Short mmCIF file of C-alpha atoms and ligand atoms in Angstrom, two decimals:
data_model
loop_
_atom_site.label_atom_id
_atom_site.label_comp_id
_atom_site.label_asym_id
_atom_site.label_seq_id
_atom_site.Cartn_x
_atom_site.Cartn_y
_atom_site.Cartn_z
CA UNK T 11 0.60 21.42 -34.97
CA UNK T 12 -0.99 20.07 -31.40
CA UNK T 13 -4.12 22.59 -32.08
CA UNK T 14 -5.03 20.48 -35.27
CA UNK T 15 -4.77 17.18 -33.70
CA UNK T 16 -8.03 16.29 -32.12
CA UNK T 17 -8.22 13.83 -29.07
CA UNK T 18 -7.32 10.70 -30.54
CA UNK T 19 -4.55 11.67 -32.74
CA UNK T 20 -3.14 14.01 -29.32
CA UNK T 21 -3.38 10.28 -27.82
CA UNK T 22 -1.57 8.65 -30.12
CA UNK T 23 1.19 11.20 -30.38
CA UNK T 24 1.58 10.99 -26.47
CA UNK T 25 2.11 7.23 -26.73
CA UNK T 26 4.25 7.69 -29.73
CA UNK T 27 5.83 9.81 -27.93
CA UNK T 28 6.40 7.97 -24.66
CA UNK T 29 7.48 4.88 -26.69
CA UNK T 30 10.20 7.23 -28.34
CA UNK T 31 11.22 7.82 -24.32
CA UNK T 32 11.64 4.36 -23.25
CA UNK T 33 13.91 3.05 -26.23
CA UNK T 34 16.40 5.90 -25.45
CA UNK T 35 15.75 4.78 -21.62
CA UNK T 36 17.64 2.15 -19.82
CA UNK T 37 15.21 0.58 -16.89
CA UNK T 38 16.58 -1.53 -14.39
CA UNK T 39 14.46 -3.58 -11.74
CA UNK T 40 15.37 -3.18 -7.69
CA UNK T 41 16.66 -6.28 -6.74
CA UNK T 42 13.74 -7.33 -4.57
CA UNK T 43 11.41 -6.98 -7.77
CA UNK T 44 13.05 -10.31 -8.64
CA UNK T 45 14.84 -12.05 -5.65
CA UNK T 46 13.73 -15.21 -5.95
CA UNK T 47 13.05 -15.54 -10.00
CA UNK T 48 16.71 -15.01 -9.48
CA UNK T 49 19.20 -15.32 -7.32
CA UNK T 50 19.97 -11.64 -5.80
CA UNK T 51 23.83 -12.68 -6.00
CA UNK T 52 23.82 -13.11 -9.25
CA UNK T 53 26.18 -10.98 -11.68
CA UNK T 54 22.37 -8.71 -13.39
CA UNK T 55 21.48 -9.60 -16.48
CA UNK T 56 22.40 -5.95 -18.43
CA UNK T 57 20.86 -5.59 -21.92
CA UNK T 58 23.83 -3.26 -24.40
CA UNK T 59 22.94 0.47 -23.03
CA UNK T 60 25.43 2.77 -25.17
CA UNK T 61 24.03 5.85 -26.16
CA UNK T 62 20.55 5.40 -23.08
CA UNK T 63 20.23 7.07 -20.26
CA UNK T 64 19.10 5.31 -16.70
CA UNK T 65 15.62 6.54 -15.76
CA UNK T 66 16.22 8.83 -12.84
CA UNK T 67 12.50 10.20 -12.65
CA UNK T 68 9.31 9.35 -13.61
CA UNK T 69 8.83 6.01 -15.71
CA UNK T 70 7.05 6.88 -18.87
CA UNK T 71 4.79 3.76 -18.62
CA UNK T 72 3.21 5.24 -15.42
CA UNK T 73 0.71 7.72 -14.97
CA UNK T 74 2.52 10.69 -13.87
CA UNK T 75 1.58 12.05 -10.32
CA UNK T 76 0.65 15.33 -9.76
CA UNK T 77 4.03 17.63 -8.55
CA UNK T 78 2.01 17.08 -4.30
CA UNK T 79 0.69 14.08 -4.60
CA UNK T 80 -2.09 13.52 -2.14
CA UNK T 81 -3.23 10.18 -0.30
CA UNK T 82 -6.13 9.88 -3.06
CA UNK T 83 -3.69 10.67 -6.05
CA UNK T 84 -1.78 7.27 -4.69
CA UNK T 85 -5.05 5.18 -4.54
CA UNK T 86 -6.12 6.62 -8.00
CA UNK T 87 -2.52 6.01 -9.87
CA UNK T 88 -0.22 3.97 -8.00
CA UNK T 89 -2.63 1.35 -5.54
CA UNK T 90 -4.36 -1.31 -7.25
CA UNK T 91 -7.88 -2.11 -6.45
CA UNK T 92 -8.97 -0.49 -3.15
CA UNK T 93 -11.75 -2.28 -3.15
CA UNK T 94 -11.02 -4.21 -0.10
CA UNK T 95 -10.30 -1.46 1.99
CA UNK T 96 -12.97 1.05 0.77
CA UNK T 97 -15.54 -1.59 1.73
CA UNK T 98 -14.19 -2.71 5.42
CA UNK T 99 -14.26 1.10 6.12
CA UNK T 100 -17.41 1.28 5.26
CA UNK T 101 -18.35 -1.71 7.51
CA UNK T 102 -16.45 0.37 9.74
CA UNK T 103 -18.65 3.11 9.78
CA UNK T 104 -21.99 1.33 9.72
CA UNK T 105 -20.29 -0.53 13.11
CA UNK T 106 -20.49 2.49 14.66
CA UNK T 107 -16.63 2.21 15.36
CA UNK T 108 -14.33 5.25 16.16
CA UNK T 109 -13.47 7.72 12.62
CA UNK T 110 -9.46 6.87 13.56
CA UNK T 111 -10.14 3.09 13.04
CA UNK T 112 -12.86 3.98 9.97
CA UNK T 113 -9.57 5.30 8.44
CA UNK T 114 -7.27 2.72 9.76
CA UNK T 115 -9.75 0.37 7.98
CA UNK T 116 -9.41 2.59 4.71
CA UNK T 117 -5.47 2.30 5.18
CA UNK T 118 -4.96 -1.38 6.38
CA UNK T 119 -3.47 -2.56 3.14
CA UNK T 120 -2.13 -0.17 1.30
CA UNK T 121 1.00 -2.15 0.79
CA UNK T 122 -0.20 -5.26 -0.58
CA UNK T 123 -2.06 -2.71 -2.92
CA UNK T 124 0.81 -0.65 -3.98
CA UNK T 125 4.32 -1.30 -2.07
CA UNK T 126 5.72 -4.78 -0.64
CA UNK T 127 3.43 -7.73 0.25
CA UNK T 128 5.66 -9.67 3.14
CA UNK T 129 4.91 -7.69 6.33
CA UNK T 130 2.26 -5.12 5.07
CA UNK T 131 1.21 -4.24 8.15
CA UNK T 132 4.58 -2.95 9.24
CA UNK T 133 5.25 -1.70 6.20
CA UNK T 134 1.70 0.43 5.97
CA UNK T 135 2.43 1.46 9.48
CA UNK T 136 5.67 3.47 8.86
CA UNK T 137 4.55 4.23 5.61
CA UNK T 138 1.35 6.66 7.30
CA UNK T 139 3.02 7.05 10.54
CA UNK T 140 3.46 10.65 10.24
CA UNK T 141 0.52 11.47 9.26
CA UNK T 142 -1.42 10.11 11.48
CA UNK T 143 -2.36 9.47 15.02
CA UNK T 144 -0.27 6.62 17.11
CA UNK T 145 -3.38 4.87 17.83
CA UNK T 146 -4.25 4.39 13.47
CA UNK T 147 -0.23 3.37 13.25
CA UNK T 148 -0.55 0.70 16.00
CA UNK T 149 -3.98 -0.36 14.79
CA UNK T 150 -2.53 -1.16 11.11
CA UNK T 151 0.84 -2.72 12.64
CA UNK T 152 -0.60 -5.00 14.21
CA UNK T 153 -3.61 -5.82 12.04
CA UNK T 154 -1.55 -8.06 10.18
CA UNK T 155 -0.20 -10.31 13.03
CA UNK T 156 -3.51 -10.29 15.19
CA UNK T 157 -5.04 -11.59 12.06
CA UNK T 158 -3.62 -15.10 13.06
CA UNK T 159 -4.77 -15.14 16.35
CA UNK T 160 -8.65 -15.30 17.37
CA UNK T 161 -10.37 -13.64 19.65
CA UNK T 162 -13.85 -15.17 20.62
CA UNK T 163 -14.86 -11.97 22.91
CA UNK T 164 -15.22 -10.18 19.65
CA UNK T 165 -16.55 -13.00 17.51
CA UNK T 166 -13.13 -13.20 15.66
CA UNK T 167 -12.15 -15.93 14.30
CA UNK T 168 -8.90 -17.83 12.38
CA UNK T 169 -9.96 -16.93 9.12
CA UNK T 170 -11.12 -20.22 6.45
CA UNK T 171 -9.33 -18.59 3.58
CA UNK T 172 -6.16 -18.64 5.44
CA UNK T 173 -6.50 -22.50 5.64
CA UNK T 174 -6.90 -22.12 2.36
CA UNK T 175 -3.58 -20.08 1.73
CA UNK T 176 -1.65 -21.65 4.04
CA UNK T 177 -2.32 -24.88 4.88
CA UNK T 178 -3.88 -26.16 8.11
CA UNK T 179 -0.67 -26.22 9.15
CA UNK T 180 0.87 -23.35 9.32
CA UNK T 181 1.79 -21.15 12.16
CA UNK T 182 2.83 -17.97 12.44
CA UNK T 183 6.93 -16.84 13.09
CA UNK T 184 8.07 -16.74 16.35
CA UNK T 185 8.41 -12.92 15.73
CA UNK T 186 4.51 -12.71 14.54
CA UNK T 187 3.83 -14.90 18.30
CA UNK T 188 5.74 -11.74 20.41
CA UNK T 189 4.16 -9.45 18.35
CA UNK T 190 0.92 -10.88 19.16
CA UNK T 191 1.37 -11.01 22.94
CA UNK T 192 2.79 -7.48 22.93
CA UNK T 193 -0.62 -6.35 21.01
CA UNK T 194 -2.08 -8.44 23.61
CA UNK T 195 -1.54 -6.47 26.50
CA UNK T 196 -1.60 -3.06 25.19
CA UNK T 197 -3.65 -0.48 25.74
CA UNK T 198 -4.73 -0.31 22.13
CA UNK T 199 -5.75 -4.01 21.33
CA UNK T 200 -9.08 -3.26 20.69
CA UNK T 201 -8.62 -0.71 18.22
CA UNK T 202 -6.13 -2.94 16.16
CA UNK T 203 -8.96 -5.84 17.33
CA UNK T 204 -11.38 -3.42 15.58
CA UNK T 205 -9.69 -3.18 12.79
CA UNK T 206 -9.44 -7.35 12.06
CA UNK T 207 -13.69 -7.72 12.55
CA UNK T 208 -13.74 -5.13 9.99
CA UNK T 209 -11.57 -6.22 7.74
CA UNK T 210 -13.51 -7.87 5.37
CA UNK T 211 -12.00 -11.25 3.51
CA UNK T 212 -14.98 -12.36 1.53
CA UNK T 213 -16.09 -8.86 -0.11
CA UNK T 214 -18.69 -7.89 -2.68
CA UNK T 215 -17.38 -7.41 -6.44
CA UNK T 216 -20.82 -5.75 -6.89
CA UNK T 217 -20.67 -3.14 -3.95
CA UNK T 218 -18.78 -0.09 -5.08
CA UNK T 219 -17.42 2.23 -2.70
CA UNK T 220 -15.67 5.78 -3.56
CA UNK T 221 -13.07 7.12 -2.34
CA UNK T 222 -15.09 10.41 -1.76
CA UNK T 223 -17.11 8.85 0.88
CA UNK T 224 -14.34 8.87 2.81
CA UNK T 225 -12.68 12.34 1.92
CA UNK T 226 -13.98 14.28 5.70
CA UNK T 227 -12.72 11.22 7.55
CA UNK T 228 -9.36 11.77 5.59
CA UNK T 229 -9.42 15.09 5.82
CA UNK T 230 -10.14 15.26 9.84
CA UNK T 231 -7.49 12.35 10.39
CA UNK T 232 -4.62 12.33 7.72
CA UNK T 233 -2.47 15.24 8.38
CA UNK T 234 -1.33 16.03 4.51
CA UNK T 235 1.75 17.58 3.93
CA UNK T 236 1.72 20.68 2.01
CA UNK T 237 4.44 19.63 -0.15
CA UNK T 238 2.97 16.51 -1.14
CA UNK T 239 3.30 12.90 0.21
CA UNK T 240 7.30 12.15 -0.98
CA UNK T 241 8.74 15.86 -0.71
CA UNK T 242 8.17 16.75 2.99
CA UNK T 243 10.93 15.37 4.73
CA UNK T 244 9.18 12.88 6.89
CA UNK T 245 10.67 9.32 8.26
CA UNK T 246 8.24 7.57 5.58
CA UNK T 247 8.69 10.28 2.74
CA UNK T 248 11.29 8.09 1.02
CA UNK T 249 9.04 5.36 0.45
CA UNK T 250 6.14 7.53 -1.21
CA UNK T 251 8.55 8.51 -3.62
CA UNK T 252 9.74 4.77 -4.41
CA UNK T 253 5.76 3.88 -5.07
CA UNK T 254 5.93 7.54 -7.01
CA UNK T 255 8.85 6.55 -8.98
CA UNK T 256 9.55 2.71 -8.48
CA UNK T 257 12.22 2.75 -11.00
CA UNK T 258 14.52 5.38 -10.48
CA UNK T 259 18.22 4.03 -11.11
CA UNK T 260 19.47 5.92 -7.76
FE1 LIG F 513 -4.04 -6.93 5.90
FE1 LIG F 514 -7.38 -6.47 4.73
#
């Protein structure tokens, strides 16, 4: 009887039970989870599945989301550290920049954090598009692709830990060198600019920042759907529920 359980033993029957859900569960990985460890033409590796189901919903070894997920309820159970982000928004702030790029700052790289790594920018772009205004969108775009390029009227410069990363030699696509020059002469360089000063590489693992500071900024310029990021129809809507459920079998 659950009322006789106390807290632990409710624990443990919640993991028992979730344990119990994944051996009658059969869980297969996108192919872009592993392109590369294998090759994506490969015949997939299927382990025997008579008598499982495919996971079409949530995966039991995830927190489930709340049924309207807001932007906080991905940072708190789907992003990984927002560390970086929390504290160049605060740097932001104390810069005395504009709130759009203060939250452009607190959005920059959501999808290294939580989605797909190769293209973030883009990728965080479309992914808050709808929500917010063009000028945020562009900002985080091209964030990622003005990061190569410095810009000594700002005191920007090509960052030592990508020498690091890359190599001295390395330089950027041809793609990444258009997209540059188009950021270039647009009317909203600066505030993607803005958005690489702030964007702090070297942060502090002692400095904690909450999410909370930041809840008027979100609330003034992230336009939350009622329904919940995921179930509101949007152009990007499709991808909240892929970080929501990542292993869905369709
Ligand atoms: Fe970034
Ligand atoms: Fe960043």
């Amino acid at each position: 009887m659950m009322s006789a359980m106390n807290s632990l033993q409710r624990a443990e029957a919640a993991d028992h039970a979730a344990i119990e859900e994944l051996e009658r569960l059969v869980i297969v990985k996108s192919t872009i989870y592993t392109s590369g460890e294998r090759d994506p033409r490969d015949p997939p590796e299927r382990q025997p599945d008579q008598g499982k189901l495919y996971l079409m919903g949530h995966d039991p070894r995830l927190p489930r989301m709340p049924e309207r997920p807001t932007l906080f309820d991905f940072y708190r159970y789907r992003f990984g550290s927002a560390a970086h982000m929390l504290q160049s928004a605060r740097l932001a702030q104390k810069n005395g920049v504009d709130e759009k790029i203060v939250l452009a700052c607190l959005l920059h790289d959501i999808a290294t954090s939580g989605f797909i790594r190769a293209d973030h920018g883009y990728w965080a772009a479309q992914l808050v598009e709808p929500y917010v205004d063009e000028e945020v969108a562009f900002a985080i775009r091209y964030h990622q692709v003005l990061r190569f390029y410095p810009d000594e009227s700002v005191g920007y410069r090509y960052p030592d830990s990508y020498v690091r990363l890359f190599g001295p030699d390395f330089r950027p696509e041809p793609y990444l060198e258009r997209a540059y020059r188009h950021a270039r002469g647009h009317k909203w360089y600066m505030s993607a600019r803005l958005l690489t000063v702030n964007d702090l590489y070297s942060f502090d693992p002692n400095v904690r920042v909450e999410l909370e500071e930041f809840t008027d900024v979100v609330g003034r310029h992230f336009h939350q759907p009622a329904e919940g990021l995921g179930f509101d129809a949007s152009p990007s809507a499709h991808m909240w529920r892929t970080i929501n459920w990542p292993t869905r079998y369709l």
